[in-house]
Structure formats: structure tokens, C-alpha cells
Tab-separated table of C-alpha atoms and ligand atoms in Angstrom:
chain	number	residue	atom	x	y	z
A	1	MET	CA	56.216	-140.083	183.484
A	2	ALA	CA	56.683	-138.773	179.964
A	3	PRO	CA	53.670	-137.038	178.494
A	4	HIS	CA	53.071	-139.748	175.932
A	5	ALA	CA	53.969	-142.733	178.070
A	6	THR	CA	50.537	-144.245	177.519
A	7	GLY	CA	48.353	-144.333	174.444
A	8	THR	CA	49.210	-143.564	170.866
A	9	PRO	CA	52.295	-141.439	170.323
A	10	GLU	CA	51.537	-138.046	168.837
A	11	PRO	CA	52.817	-137.609	165.277
A	12	ASN	CA	55.703	-135.261	166.082
A	13	GLY	CA	53.391	-133.601	168.595
A	14	THR	CA	52.883	-130.535	166.475
A	15	SER	CA	51.109	-127.803	168.358
A	16	GLN	CA	47.869	-127.830	166.382
A	17	GLU	CA	47.233	-131.534	166.813
A	18	ILE	CA	46.864	-131.733	170.551
A	19	THR	CA	45.401	-129.780	173.391
A	20	VAL	CA	46.514	-130.285	176.981
A	21	LEU	CA	44.449	-129.973	180.179
A	22	ALA	CA	46.068	-130.306	183.580
A	23	SER	CA	45.092	-130.016	187.222
A	24	SER	CA	46.240	-130.966	190.683
A	25	ARG	CA	42.955	-132.886	190.964
A	26	ALA	CA	41.238	-135.143	188.453
A	27	VAL	CA	39.012	-138.207	188.741
A	28	ILE	CA	40.887	-140.987	186.938
A	29	ASN	CA	40.242	-144.707	187.495
A	30	ASN	CA	37.977	-144.039	190.463
A	31	ARG	CA	40.687	-142.031	192.244
A	32	LEU	CA	41.528	-138.388	192.751
A	33	THR	CA	44.965	-137.658	191.368
A	34	PRO	CA	46.935	-134.847	189.755
A	35	ALA	CA	46.745	-135.289	186.004
A	36	THR	CA	47.803	-133.988	182.640
A	37	ILE	CA	45.456	-135.048	179.865
A	38	THR	CA	46.446	-134.841	176.216
A	39	ILE	CA	43.630	-134.839	173.681
A	40	SER	CA	44.018	-135.181	169.926
A	41	THR	CA	42.187	-132.345	168.230
A	42	THR	CA	41.982	-134.472	165.091
A	43	THR	CA	40.199	-137.472	166.602
A	44	GLY	CA	38.861	-135.792	169.743
A	45	LYS	CA	40.175	-138.761	171.767
A	46	ILE	CA	42.323	-138.753	174.884
A	47	THR	CA	45.781	-139.890	173.762
A	48	SER	CA	47.652	-139.859	177.060
A	49	ILE	CA	47.193	-139.247	180.748
A	50	SER	CA	50.048	-138.560	183.145
A	51	GLU	CA	49.268	-138.697	186.827
A	52	SER	CA	51.110	-135.487	187.596
A	53	VAL	CA	50.881	-131.863	186.506
A	54	LEU	CA	53.383	-131.565	183.664
A	55	PRO	CA	54.532	-128.055	182.787
A	56	ALA	CA	53.627	-126.527	179.441
A	57	SER	CA	57.317	-126.594	178.561
A	58	GLN	CA	57.126	-130.388	178.152
A	59	PHE	CA	54.972	-129.930	175.069
A	60	PRO	CA	55.888	-128.511	171.657
A	61	PRO	CA	55.926	-124.706	171.582
A	62	GLY	CA	52.481	-123.283	170.873
A	63	THR	CA	50.569	-126.322	172.144
A	64	PRO	CA	47.291	-125.156	173.719
A	65	TYR	CA	47.751	-125.871	177.428
A	66	THR	CA	45.540	-125.037	180.418
A	67	ASP	CA	46.391	-125.802	184.031
A	68	TYR	CA	43.075	-125.630	185.912
A	69	SER	CA	44.510	-126.354	189.398
A	70	PRO	CA	42.915	-126.560	191.927
A	71	ALA	CA	39.620	-127.090	190.018
A	72	VAL	CA	38.744	-130.747	189.460
A	73	LEU	CA	38.818	-132.411	186.041
A	74	LEU	CA	35.791	-134.684	185.753
A	75	PRO	CA	34.609	-136.677	182.753
A	76	GLY	CA	31.872	-134.706	180.971
A	77	ILE	CA	28.486	-135.491	182.520
A	78	VAL	CA	26.292	-137.913	180.553
A	79	ASP	CA	22.672	-136.929	181.212
A	80	ALA	CA	20.752	-140.001	180.106
A	81	HIS	CA	17.278	-138.486	180.453
A	82	VAL	CA	16.281	-135.215	178.797
A	83	HIS	CA	13.307	-134.093	176.711
A	84	LEU	CA	14.341	-131.706	173.945
A	85	ASN	CA	10.893	-131.571	172.289
A	86	GLU	CA	12.081	-130.641	168.784
A	87	PRO	CA	10.517	-130.796	166.261
A	88	GLY	CA	6.873	-130.213	167.056
A	89	ARG	CA	7.046	-128.604	170.486
A	90	THR	CA	10.096	-126.448	169.932
A	91	GLU	CA	8.475	-123.645	171.909
A	92	TRP	CA	8.926	-125.939	174.961
A	93	GLU	CA	12.614	-126.646	174.273
A	94	GLY	CA	14.922	-127.252	171.352
A	95	PHE	CA	18.229	-128.848	170.442
A	96	TYR	CA	20.071	-125.512	170.479
A	97	THR	CA	18.857	-124.178	173.827
A	98	GLY	CA	18.646	-127.551	175.584
A	99	THR	CA	22.183	-128.576	174.655
A	100	GLN	CA	23.559	-125.107	175.399
A	101	ALA	CA	22.083	-125.359	178.902
A	102	ALA	CA	23.742	-128.781	179.165
A	103	ALA	CA	27.164	-127.468	178.115
A	104	PHE	CA	26.832	-124.623	180.623
A	105	GLY	CA	26.792	-127.187	183.436
A	106	GLY	CA	29.551	-129.568	182.337
A	107	VAL	CA	27.215	-131.964	180.533
A	108	THR	CA	28.800	-133.245	177.313
A	109	THR	CA	26.255	-135.898	176.318
A	110	VAL	CA	22.476	-135.874	176.540
A	111	VAL	CA	20.103	-138.635	175.525
A	112	ASP	CA	16.766	-137.421	174.235
A	113	MET	CA	13.555	-139.126	175.312
A	114	PRO	CA	11.208	-140.436	172.616
A	115	LEU	CA	8.199	-138.326	173.588
A	116	ASN	CA	7.083	-134.722	173.623
A	117	ALA	CA	8.596	-133.919	170.237
A	118	ILE	CA	6.178	-134.403	167.355
A	119	PRO	CA	6.534	-136.945	165.917
A	120	PRO	CA	7.572	-139.207	168.808
A	121	THR	CA	10.575	-141.475	168.163
A	122	THR	CA	8.514	-144.603	167.586
A	123	THR	CA	9.579	-145.443	164.014
A	124	VAL	CA	12.786	-145.081	162.001
A	125	ALA	CA	11.084	-142.478	159.807
A	126	ASN	CA	10.261	-140.425	162.906
A	127	LEU	CA	13.825	-140.815	164.209
A	128	LYS	CA	15.043	-139.435	160.879
A	129	GLU	CA	12.845	-136.370	161.378
A	130	LYS	CA	14.467	-135.782	164.744
A	131	ILE	CA	17.941	-136.256	163.308
A	132	ALA	CA	17.159	-133.724	160.598
A	133	ALA	CA	15.853	-131.251	163.173
A	134	ALA	CA	19.000	-131.631	165.315
A	135	GLN	CA	21.557	-131.063	162.549
A	136	GLY	CA	23.976	-128.253	163.332
A	137	LYS	CA	22.124	-127.198	166.503
A	138	CYS	CA	23.814	-129.251	169.216
A	139	TRP	CA	26.384	-127.843	171.614
A	140	VAL	CA	27.051	-131.282	173.084
A	141	ASP	CA	26.734	-134.835	171.770
A	142	VAL	CA	23.176	-136.114	171.528
A	143	GLY	CA	21.795	-139.654	171.511
A	144	PHE	CA	18.173	-140.713	171.025
A	145	TYR	CA	15.899	-143.228	172.689
A	146	GLY	CA	13.188	-145.056	170.815
A	147	GLY	CA	9.619	-145.141	172.075
A	148	ILE	CA	7.401	-148.112	172.870
A	149	ILE	CA	3.710	-147.561	172.193
A	150	PRO	CA	0.840	-149.994	171.496
A	151	GLY	CA	1.296	-151.549	168.075
A	152	ASN	CA	4.872	-150.575	167.214
A	153	ALA	CA	6.665	-153.832	168.128
A	154	ALA	CA	7.705	-154.299	164.488
A	155	ASP	CA	9.475	-150.923	164.521
A	156	LEU	CA	11.743	-151.773	167.442
A	157	LYS	CA	14.463	-153.884	165.789
A	158	PRO	CA	14.863	-151.356	162.949
A	159	LEU	CA	15.246	-148.625	165.595
A	160	VAL	CA	17.981	-150.676	167.309
A	161	LYS	CA	19.817	-150.862	163.967
A	162	ALA	CA	19.301	-147.130	163.431
A	163	GLY	CA	21.230	-146.450	166.645
A	164	VAL	CA	18.736	-145.686	169.400
A	165	ARG	CA	20.352	-145.909	172.852
A	166	GLY	CA	17.420	-147.802	174.403
A	167	PHE	CA	13.620	-147.699	174.575
A	168	LYS	CA	11.067	-146.160	176.866
A	169	GLY	CA	7.421	-146.917	177.429
A	170	PHE	CA	4.739	-145.561	179.767
A	171	MET	CA	2.470	-147.602	182.011
A	172	ILE	CA	0.238	-144.616	182.755
A	173	ASP	CA	-0.989	-141.653	180.712
A	174	SER	CA	2.109	-139.868	179.362
A	175	GLY	CA	0.468	-136.441	179.138
A	176	VAL	CA	0.638	-136.319	175.325
A	177	ASP	CA	-1.836	-138.041	172.994
A	178	GLU	CA	0.737	-139.280	170.487
A	179	PHE	CA	2.534	-141.411	173.074
A	180	PRO	CA	-0.053	-143.754	174.623
A	181	ALA	CA	0.674	-146.092	177.525
A	182	VAL	CA	1.397	-149.769	176.985
A	183	SER	CA	-0.483	-152.689	178.529
A	184	SER	CA	1.023	-155.911	179.870
A	185	GLN	CA	0.179	-157.524	176.528
A	186	ASP	CA	2.170	-154.826	174.710
A	187	ILE	CA	5.102	-155.284	177.082
A	188	THR	CA	5.005	-159.034	176.471
A	189	LYS	CA	5.347	-158.418	172.729
A	190	VAL	CA	8.165	-155.930	173.291
A	191	PHE	CA	10.087	-158.351	175.512
A	192	GLU	CA	9.717	-161.124	172.938
A	193	GLU	CA	10.828	-158.806	170.155
A	194	LEU	CA	13.845	-157.336	171.939
A	195	ALA	CA	14.854	-160.334	174.084
A	196	ASP	CA	18.282	-160.761	172.500
A	197	GLU	CA	18.899	-157.301	171.076
A	198	PRO	CA	21.743	-155.081	172.293
A	199	THR	CA	19.520	-152.522	173.986
A	200	THR	CA	17.801	-151.529	177.237
A	201	VAL	CA	14.060	-151.296	177.832
A	202	MET	CA	13.020	-148.576	180.248
A	203	PHE	CA	9.708	-147.783	181.851
A	204	HIS	CA	7.933	-144.839	183.315
A	205	ALA	CA	6.815	-147.059	186.173
A	206	GLU	CA	3.588	-145.635	187.506
A	207	MET	CA	0.350	-147.560	187.192
A	208	ILE	CA	-3.045	-147.175	188.771
A	209	PRO	CA	-3.394	-150.259	190.976
A	210	PRO	CA	-6.271	-152.417	189.793
A	211	VAL	CA	-9.290	-152.754	192.062
A	212	THR	CA	-9.295	-156.198	193.651
A	213	ALA	CA	-11.586	-158.536	191.749
A	214	SER	CA	-13.534	-159.745	194.762
A	215	VAL	CA	-13.527	-157.860	198.027
A	216	GLY	CA	-17.030	-158.335	199.318
A	217	ASP	CA	-20.353	-156.773	198.486
A	218	ASP	CA	-19.937	-153.359	200.085
A	219	VAL	CA	-16.664	-152.469	198.452
A	220	GLN	CA	-17.748	-153.763	195.061
A	221	ALA	CA	-20.690	-151.412	195.109
A	222	SER	CA	-18.706	-148.342	196.161
A	223	GLN	CA	-17.123	-145.884	193.754
A	224	PRO	CA	-13.375	-145.548	193.428
A	225	PRO	CA	-11.925	-142.582	195.347
A	226	LEU	CA	-11.864	-140.043	192.542
A	227	GLU	CA	-12.255	-136.945	194.679
A	228	PRO	CA	-9.122	-134.880	195.326
A	229	SER	CA	-8.094	-134.942	198.980
A	230	GLY	CA	-7.882	-131.133	199.257
A	231	PRO	CA	-7.468	-127.873	197.310
A	232	LEU	CA	-6.008	-128.283	193.826
A	233	ASP	CA	-3.265	-125.728	194.484
A	234	ALA	CA	-2.004	-127.583	197.576
A	235	TYR	CA	0.975	-129.793	196.780
A	236	GLN	CA	-0.169	-132.436	199.254
A	237	THR	CA	-3.381	-132.939	197.263
A	238	PHE	CA	-1.318	-133.729	194.178
A	239	LEU	CA	1.017	-135.995	196.157
A	240	ASP	CA	-1.963	-137.867	197.617
A	241	SER	CA	-3.228	-138.490	194.093
A	242	ARG	CA	-0.064	-140.374	193.047
A	243	PRO	CA	0.916	-142.524	196.036
A	244	SER	CA	3.984	-144.751	196.037
A	245	SER	CA	1.717	-147.732	195.339
A	246	PHE	CA	1.528	-146.437	191.735
A	247	GLU	CA	5.241	-147.083	191.428
A	248	THR	CA	5.341	-150.388	193.285
A	249	CYS	CA	2.393	-151.709	191.292
A	250	ALA	CA	4.026	-150.860	187.959
A	251	ILE	CA	7.384	-152.281	188.985
A	252	LEU	CA	5.823	-155.550	190.135
A	253	GLU	CA	4.093	-155.797	186.772
A	254	ILE	CA	7.391	-155.308	184.892
A	255	LEU	CA	9.197	-157.804	187.115
A	256	SER	CA	6.438	-160.377	186.588
A	257	LEU	CA	7.189	-160.278	182.840
A	258	ALA	CA	10.987	-160.092	183.069
A	259	HIS	CA	11.398	-163.880	182.646
A	260	LEU	CA	10.291	-163.453	179.009
A	261	ALA	CA	13.594	-161.734	178.218
A	262	PRO	CA	16.187	-162.792	180.789
A	263	ASN	CA	19.101	-161.265	178.817
A	264	LEU	CA	17.443	-157.914	178.185
A	265	PRO	CA	18.520	-155.115	180.536
A	266	LEU	CA	15.475	-153.412	182.094
A	267	HIS	CA	15.570	-149.999	183.662
A	268	ILE	CA	13.188	-147.961	185.789
A	269	VAL	CA	13.400	-144.289	184.890
A	270	HIS	CA	13.027	-141.587	187.552
A	271	LEU	CA	12.440	-143.806	190.574
A	272	SER	CA	10.873	-141.723	193.323
A	273	ALA	CA	9.266	-144.053	195.897
A	274	VAL	CA	11.598	-145.767	198.374
A	275	GLU	CA	8.930	-148.468	198.802
A	276	ALA	CA	9.964	-149.838	195.391
A	277	ILE	CA	13.562	-150.465	196.433
A	278	PRO	CA	13.114	-153.809	198.262
A	279	MET	CA	11.335	-155.430	195.300
A	280	LEU	CA	14.051	-154.260	192.923
A	281	ARG	CA	16.729	-155.561	195.313
A	282	ASP	CA	14.933	-158.884	195.474
A	283	ALA	CA	14.670	-159.156	191.717
A	284	ARG	CA	18.347	-158.319	191.242
A	285	ALA	CA	19.289	-160.940	193.835
A	286	LYS	CA	17.365	-163.468	191.746
A	287	GLY	CA	19.343	-162.477	188.657
A	288	VAL	CA	16.837	-160.156	186.962
A	289	LYS	CA	18.753	-157.571	184.947
A	290	VAL	CA	17.005	-154.487	186.292
A	291	THR	CA	18.423	-151.130	187.344
A	292	ALA	CA	16.932	-147.782	188.314
A	293	GLU	CA	17.765	-144.138	188.041
A	294	THR	CA	16.669	-141.311	190.256
A	295	CYS	CA	16.714	-137.589	189.545
A	296	PHE	CA	18.376	-134.505	190.935
A	297	HIS	CA	14.990	-133.244	192.152
A	298	TYR	CA	14.091	-136.345	194.179
A	299	LEU	CA	17.461	-136.029	195.935
A	300	SER	CA	17.254	-132.311	196.670
A	301	LEU	CA	13.609	-131.201	196.973
A	302	ALA	CA	10.959	-132.317	199.458
A	303	ALA	CA	7.163	-132.091	199.494
A	304	GLU	CA	7.057	-130.322	202.874
A	305	SER	CA	8.760	-127.228	201.428
A	306	ILE	CA	6.656	-126.845	198.293
A	307	LYS	CA	4.499	-123.747	198.586
A	308	LYS	CA	0.887	-123.385	197.587
A	309	GLY	CA	0.509	-123.228	193.816
A	310	ASP	CA	4.228	-123.584	193.056
A	311	THR	CA	3.743	-125.894	190.090
A	312	ARG	CA	7.391	-125.547	189.086
A	313	HIS	CA	7.720	-128.614	191.349
A	314	LYS	CA	5.157	-130.726	189.547
A	315	CYS	CA	6.547	-133.866	187.980
A	316	CYS	CA	5.495	-137.511	187.753
A	317	PRO	CA	6.142	-139.516	189.785
A	318	PRO	CA	5.942	-136.733	192.346
A	319	ILE	CA	8.594	-135.341	194.651
A	320	ARG	CA	7.825	-137.061	197.963
A	321	ASP	CA	8.570	-136.155	201.565
A	322	GLN	CA	11.902	-135.562	203.265
A	323	ALA	CA	11.976	-139.068	204.745
A	324	ASN	CA	11.623	-140.503	201.232
A	325	GLN	CA	14.453	-138.280	199.994
A	326	ASN	CA	16.663	-139.527	202.842
A	327	GLY	CA	15.754	-143.099	201.946
A	328	LEU	CA	16.852	-142.592	198.341
A	329	TRP	CA	20.180	-141.196	199.545
A	330	ASP	CA	20.635	-144.164	201.871
A	331	GLU	CA	20.079	-146.552	198.981
A	332	MET	CA	22.657	-144.749	196.827
A	333	TYR	CA	25.329	-145.802	199.322
A	334	GLU	CA	24.250	-149.415	199.694
A	335	ALA	CA	26.505	-152.096	198.234
A	336	ASP	CA	25.191	-152.898	194.745
A	337	SER	CA	22.498	-150.231	195.034
A	338	VAL	CA	19.547	-150.633	192.670
A	339	ILE	CA	19.922	-146.917	191.858
A	340	LYS	CA	22.808	-146.858	189.412
A	341	THR	CA	22.345	-143.465	187.807
A	342	VAL	CA	21.213	-139.912	188.554
A	343	VAL	CA	19.754	-137.860	185.717
A	344	SER	CA	17.845	-134.617	185.205
A	345	ASP	CA	14.623	-135.750	183.490
A	346	HIS	CA	14.709	-132.216	182.106
A	347	SER	CA	11.117	-131.846	180.922
A	348	PRO	CA	10.203	-128.237	180.211
A	349	CYS	CA	7.125	-126.575	178.767
A	350	THR	CA	5.988	-123.047	178.003
A	351	PRO	CA	5.217	-120.773	180.980
A	352	GLU	CA	1.518	-120.755	180.029
A	353	LEU	CA	1.277	-124.491	180.705
A	354	LYS	CA	2.756	-124.192	184.206
A	355	LEU	CA	-0.165	-122.029	185.473
A	356	LEU	CA	2.100	-120.350	188.028
A	357	PRO	CA	0.575	-117.890	190.498
A	358	SER	CA	1.806	-114.338	189.963
A	359	HIS	CA	4.074	-114.351	193.057
A	360	VAL	CA	6.148	-117.299	191.794
A	361	PRO	CA	9.198	-116.481	189.612
A	362	GLY	CA	8.556	-117.437	186.009
A	363	SER	CA	4.821	-116.720	186.139
A	364	LEU	CA	3.013	-114.842	183.408
A	365	ASP	CA	1.208	-111.573	183.900
A	366	SER	CA	-2.454	-112.629	183.971
A	367	LYS	CA	-3.657	-109.024	183.703
A	368	ALA	CA	-1.829	-108.669	180.393
A	369	SER	CA	-3.280	-111.899	179.048
A	370	GLY	CA	-6.700	-111.335	180.604
A	371	SER	CA	-6.804	-114.913	181.843
A	372	ALA	CA	-7.031	-115.606	185.564
A	373	GLU	CA	-6.739	-119.340	184.826
A	374	LEU	CA	-3.122	-118.804	183.781
A	375	ASN	CA	-2.238	-118.118	187.421
A	376	SER	CA	-4.370	-120.742	189.097
A	377	GLY	CA	-1.485	-122.762	190.583
A	378	ASP	CA	-3.559	-125.890	189.948
A	379	PHE	CA	-1.180	-128.832	190.351
A	380	PHE	CA	-3.496	-131.127	188.398
A	381	SER	CA	-3.923	-128.976	185.293
A	382	ALA	CA	-0.311	-127.739	185.127
A	383	TRP	CA	2.194	-129.554	182.894
A	384	GLY	CA	4.319	-132.021	184.858
A	385	GLY	CA	8.046	-131.681	184.321
A	386	ILE	CA	11.053	-130.052	185.933
A	387	SER	CA	13.679	-128.033	184.114
A	388	SER	CA	17.219	-128.616	185.317
A	389	VAL	CA	19.495	-129.778	182.495
A	390	GLY	CA	22.980	-128.410	183.215
A	391	LEU	CA	22.245	-127.704	186.881
A	392	GLY	CA	22.649	-131.284	188.087
A	393	LEU	CA	26.311	-131.239	189.039
A	394	SER	CA	25.761	-128.157	191.200
A	395	ILE	CA	22.505	-129.528	192.675
A	396	LEU	CA	24.147	-132.788	193.728
A	397	TRP	CA	27.219	-131.025	195.075
A	398	THR	CA	25.120	-128.552	197.080
A	399	GLU	CA	23.042	-131.361	198.570
A	400	THR	CA	26.053	-133.521	199.487
A	401	CYS	CA	27.635	-130.481	201.162
A	402	ARG	CA	24.405	-129.924	203.110
A	403	ARG	CA	24.546	-133.543	204.181
A	404	GLN	CA	28.210	-133.068	205.160
A	405	LEU	CA	29.343	-136.020	203.067
A	406	ASP	CA	33.029	-136.577	202.389
A	407	GLU	CA	34.002	-134.280	199.510
A	408	ASN	CA	36.602	-136.463	197.851
A	409	GLN	CA	34.397	-139.537	197.967
A	410	THR	CA	31.469	-137.483	196.624
A	411	LEU	CA	33.459	-136.474	193.550
A	412	LEU	CA	34.056	-140.168	192.808
A	413	ASP	CA	30.402	-140.976	193.492
A	414	ILE	CA	29.122	-138.260	191.167
A	415	VAL	CA	31.370	-139.565	188.386
A	416	ARG	CA	29.984	-143.056	188.953
A	417	TRP	CA	26.305	-141.963	189.024
A	418	CYS	CA	26.363	-139.281	186.336
A	419	CYS	CA	29.181	-140.276	183.972
A	420	GLU	CA	30.278	-143.926	184.063
A	421	ASN	CA	26.980	-145.594	184.843
A	422	THR	CA	24.870	-143.334	182.632
A	423	ALA	CA	27.266	-143.998	179.723
A	424	LEU	CA	26.986	-147.731	180.404
A	425	GLN	CA	23.191	-147.546	180.561
A	426	VAL	CA	23.040	-146.187	177.023
A	427	GLY	CA	25.857	-148.275	175.523
A	428	LEU	CA	28.392	-145.455	175.301
A	429	GLU	CA	30.871	-146.892	177.813
A	430	ASP	CA	33.603	-147.202	175.170
A	431	SER	CA	33.679	-143.487	174.401
A	432	LYS	CA	31.990	-141.546	177.211
A	433	GLY	CA	31.882	-141.325	180.988
A	434	ALA	CA	35.544	-141.674	181.994
A	435	LEU	CA	38.853	-139.901	181.614
A	436	LYS	CA	40.787	-142.725	180.017
A	437	VAL	CA	43.105	-143.121	177.024
A	438	GLY	CA	41.021	-143.850	173.919
A	439	MET	CA	37.862	-142.203	175.269
A	440	ASP	CA	36.399	-138.964	173.965
A	441	GLY	CA	38.139	-135.884	175.353
A	442	ASP	CA	34.991	-134.733	177.174
A	443	VAL	CA	35.903	-132.861	180.334
A	444	ALA	CA	33.948	-130.886	182.927
A	445	VAL	CA	36.198	-128.546	184.870
A	446	PHE	CA	34.582	-128.302	188.283
A	447	ASP	CA	35.183	-125.606	190.888
A	448	PRO	CA	33.726	-127.048	194.101
A	449	GLU	CA	34.080	-123.843	196.114
A	450	ALA	CA	32.366	-121.311	193.855
A	451	GLU	CA	28.690	-120.474	194.371
A	452	PHE	CA	26.054	-118.922	192.154
A	453	GLU	CA	22.428	-117.942	192.326
A	454	VAL	CA	20.174	-119.656	189.797
A	455	GLU	CA	18.985	-116.650	187.830
A	456	PRO	CA	17.667	-116.620	184.269
A	457	SER	CA	21.268	-116.088	183.085
A	458	ALA	CA	22.173	-119.474	184.588
A	459	MET	CA	19.203	-121.211	182.968
A	460	LEU	CA	20.017	-121.460	179.293
A	461	PHE	CA	17.113	-123.749	178.496
A	462	ARG	CA	14.400	-122.044	176.459
A	463	ASN	CA	11.849	-121.308	179.200
A	464	LYS	CA	13.321	-119.807	182.360
A	465	CYS	CA	11.150	-121.689	184.774
A	466	SER	CA	12.668	-124.052	187.321
A	467	PRO	CA	12.160	-124.801	191.031
A	468	TYR	CA	15.867	-124.039	191.494
A	469	GLN	CA	15.429	-120.409	190.471
A	470	GLY	CA	16.533	-118.110	193.285
A	471	LYS	CA	18.441	-120.867	195.091
A	472	VAL	CA	22.168	-120.478	195.714
A	473	LEU	CA	24.014	-123.546	194.480
A	474	LYS	CA	27.551	-124.556	195.362
A	475	GLY	CA	29.952	-125.896	192.760
A	476	ILE	CA	30.331	-124.573	189.242
A	477	ALA	CA	31.335	-126.154	185.954
A	478	LYS	CA	33.835	-123.450	185.021
A	479	ALA	CA	34.642	-124.962	181.627
A	480	THR	CA	33.274	-127.702	179.389
A	481	TRP	CA	35.361	-129.505	176.786
A	482	LEU	CA	33.791	-131.663	174.110
A	483	ARG	CA	36.130	-134.005	172.208
A	484	GLY	CA	39.079	-131.721	172.869
A	485	ARG	CA	37.294	-128.467	172.055
A	486	LEU	CA	36.298	-125.837	174.559
A	487	VAL	CA	32.537	-125.379	174.140
A	488	HIS	CA	31.902	-123.240	177.196
A	489	ALA	CA	33.858	-121.297	179.800
A	490	ARG	CA	31.914	-119.719	182.673
A	491	ASP	CA	33.993	-116.523	182.579
A	492	ALA	CA	33.974	-116.187	178.789
A	493	GLY	CA	30.555	-117.554	177.812
A	494	PHE	CA	30.086	-119.543	174.634
A	495	GLY	CA	32.302	-117.366	172.451
A	496	GLU	CA	31.753	-116.770	168.771
A	497	LYS	CA	31.241	-119.973	166.911
A	498	ALA	CA	30.108	-120.581	163.378
A	499	ALA	CA	28.262	-123.704	164.506
A	500	PRO	CA	27.922	-125.719	167.699
A	501	GLU	CA	30.335	-128.613	168.045
A	502	GLY	CA	28.006	-131.411	169.148
A	503	GLY	CA	27.479	-134.581	167.146
A	504	LEU	CA	24.715	-137.161	166.976
A	505	LEU	CA	25.443	-140.546	168.542
A	506	LEU	CA	23.897	-142.999	166.097
A	507	GLU	CA	26.345	-145.917	166.082
A	508	PRO	CA	24.243	-148.984	166.900
A	509	ARG	CA	24.917	-150.531	170.305
A	510	ARG	CA	26.906	-153.718	170.444
B	601	LIG	ZN1	11.148	-137.928	181.352
């Protein structure tokens, strides 16, 4: 096939107008195939794909050309759940460091959650503050979610028009005062407001189950079980405090209101409890437009292995036991699984807020600070959130290797979970998530054989604190291309750039 057999012909194909990436293996149209991908450096779009490795000599002299064989060309990863925290909590994370960590791991698009920055993204004015803070600092493309909080229903349609990729609300304390949880009455208003808008409404689905109204005299007189079940630095105590019934209760509540907006896509962020899967399956079978995502950590970490005080593992909902992890994996392979996407939920904080004991990597020196509390390892007082943006591809690959899953099929699955379906979830399916003519030339070059240890030099997010630190991961994003430009190469670093290449994705959804 000629290099320009598909797509728009190149204007004379002059060397500066295109860049060419080739490999003996690429994921194209849900298949592994040899490929040569031509990207316009003017538009950043893929202009042609040939399903063979064409030699450089087929292109005009001087055309930038890289044959990455036998590494695999994947669409750039779309991480649809990250917290970048800027402005307001930039010491936790920021656009520059968060997106650089993304680019390091083959992620070319991140979508920023509406909370933890100050202000939260709950009004158009607040969104504008975020946009201003992000200008010129992004290594990859960045989209924004809007936030749902009590009383902001009137702000939602304007946020849709301003280009938010969806909305998120909490059904339990979010951990920050400026982003309160919503009640069923609030959700009702939101569903009525957004019923026919081109958007997705997502929930942090944990909720404290209500006490039954009438259960007999004895139980009515007793106090709720507020006592922790064990020491505060034991992971099991924390896990006991957030049982799977928190998730199932919240999801049932959402599903009970779904009829108010039958056309509105609903989405459960960071699903952890396998007990919630049957009710989501049921709802989908009845035509409710609901999907779920899970996270790299729920698929790779297990409660049994979390050591005393190692609060790097604290997140909400919690990492559950190995059997639960296996159950999530099983669901991923079911026909029409309710789990459509896998994301990082990268949610960092400063090391002070993690309260790590001194023997855990990333902990602070309590002697220097004079505060023993800093090293308490208290799972309840520590900030909940796991840092992993940019590590996801390697985490998933390592885990699928451990599970001895078929490698070729896994490459296709990862593209579906982390590229195609995440792009679809946030309304970017026309430009992101697939190697296809007309799409953005976003490419992750993946070496499935290489291994690396997660050291601070592999964690480019601001605070080098992650439960993956010290682990050896298999599979490396050896290069990351964003709209036809090389933004990162593992062997050459980020190079000297006047400004990062990332753009802000603010086109309203259709
Ligand atoms: Zn989150």
C-alpha cells in the first residue's frame, strides 16, 4: 500500500510537514498489525496508516522517520481521572509536574477532577481560574470536569457550554470543605437540569447506609458502631470502617433516581467493591445508561499485603482483599462488562499529610520536625489518595503478566480500557483514544519486555510518595508523542523545550 493510500494526501509531502512512526507491531482497529503512521505536524492529525513497515526511502528526503520495531505503537493513554490540585493546593500537585509524570508513562490526555484545587470547578468563573493556572504548563492535553455540590445546579449548563468533559459529585465527605457531598434532593435537581445535555454525571459512590427506621426497641436504643475495630495504624481497621455496603448503598441510591434522566450517561468513578457489580449489571440490562471505572490500584494491590502504618495505600473507597481484586479482574473479561475504563485516580498530597512511619519510603524525618505525630501511620488521619499518574500502563502490564494472560489480547484490552473507552467517556472519541486517520497523532511507544524499579526518578509527580515505590514493573513507555510531536523519550528525557506542548480540551461535547 502506498504511504498516502488513505486519508488526506500530503501537500507535496515536504519533509517538514509530516513525521512518520513505524513498527512491526501496532494496535490499529482492535488488531495487532505492522504499521506506518504518518502524522501532519501542522494539524497534529494522523493523515495515513499503512499496515506494513514502509522504509524511510518511501518518504521525501529529510522526513523525520522512526522505526520502533519491535516496540508496540499504542494510542496515547487517556487517563480520565486525575487530581492536579492547581491552583490552591499546588504544593500537592500542579499542571507542570502532574502532566510531565503523565507524559513519562505514555499518557497523552488527562482529565482533571473538579476538587482539591482551590477554587473547585463548580462555576464557570472557577473553571476560568483553572484554565488560567494551566496555561503553558501542560506536557499533555488536559480536559476538566465540573463539580456538583449542593446549590450549584444553575451553574451546570453554563459549565457544559464552557467545555467540561463531565461532572462529578460526592455522596460522602470528600475530605475538603469546599466540595461538600450532595443529597438525594441535590442529585434529583442535577438530573433534571442535565437530563438532555451532552455530558456524563459521575459519582464518588460511597454512602453511610442509613439506620433502619424501625428495628425493634433494643436496636433503636443502642448507639451506632462508631468505635474503630482495632489499632488505627492497622490497615484492616481502616478497611472495616468502609465496608462494601458503603458502595452498594450509594449505587442503589443513584440507580433509584436514574429514571429522572434516562438519556443522561451515569458513571461510577473508582469502583472497588465487587458486591456492586450485580446491581450495575441489572440496571444496564434494564436500559439504564450506567458505566463504571476501576483503578490501577484496585487491580494490583490487596489489603492482605498492606503493612502496618503504610498509609501510601490509603484511598477511598479502600483497596479490598485479594478475592475482591480477582473478582474485579473477572468482571473486566465478562461480555458487556460494567467496568468500561481503568484510570489512575491520581490523588496526591504533601508528605506531611500522609503521616508515614519513618521506615516507609517517602516518610518525613520526625526528629527534624520535632513532631512524632507526623510518623503515626494513622490510616484515619492520613490523607486518602494514591499517586500513580503515568505508571498505569506498566502496572496493568505487570499484573497481566503475573496472571499469565495472553499478551497480544492484553495489548488490545489495555487500549480498550485506557484509550478508547476513556476517550468515549469524556466525549473525546473523535480525536483521542485510537490510531486512526483523522485522529490526533498521540502515540505511546510501548516496550513490553523492559523492566524498571519505581524510584523517585520514575515518579515525576510533585511528591515522590506512592505505594509502587520500590516495586519492579514490567513494560515501559519508551516514547510519547503528542499530536505528532515527541514530548518524552525514556532514553533522552524531556529534552530542552521552550514550553510544554499540551493544550486544553475545551470544545463543548456534542
Ligand atoms: Zn478521585
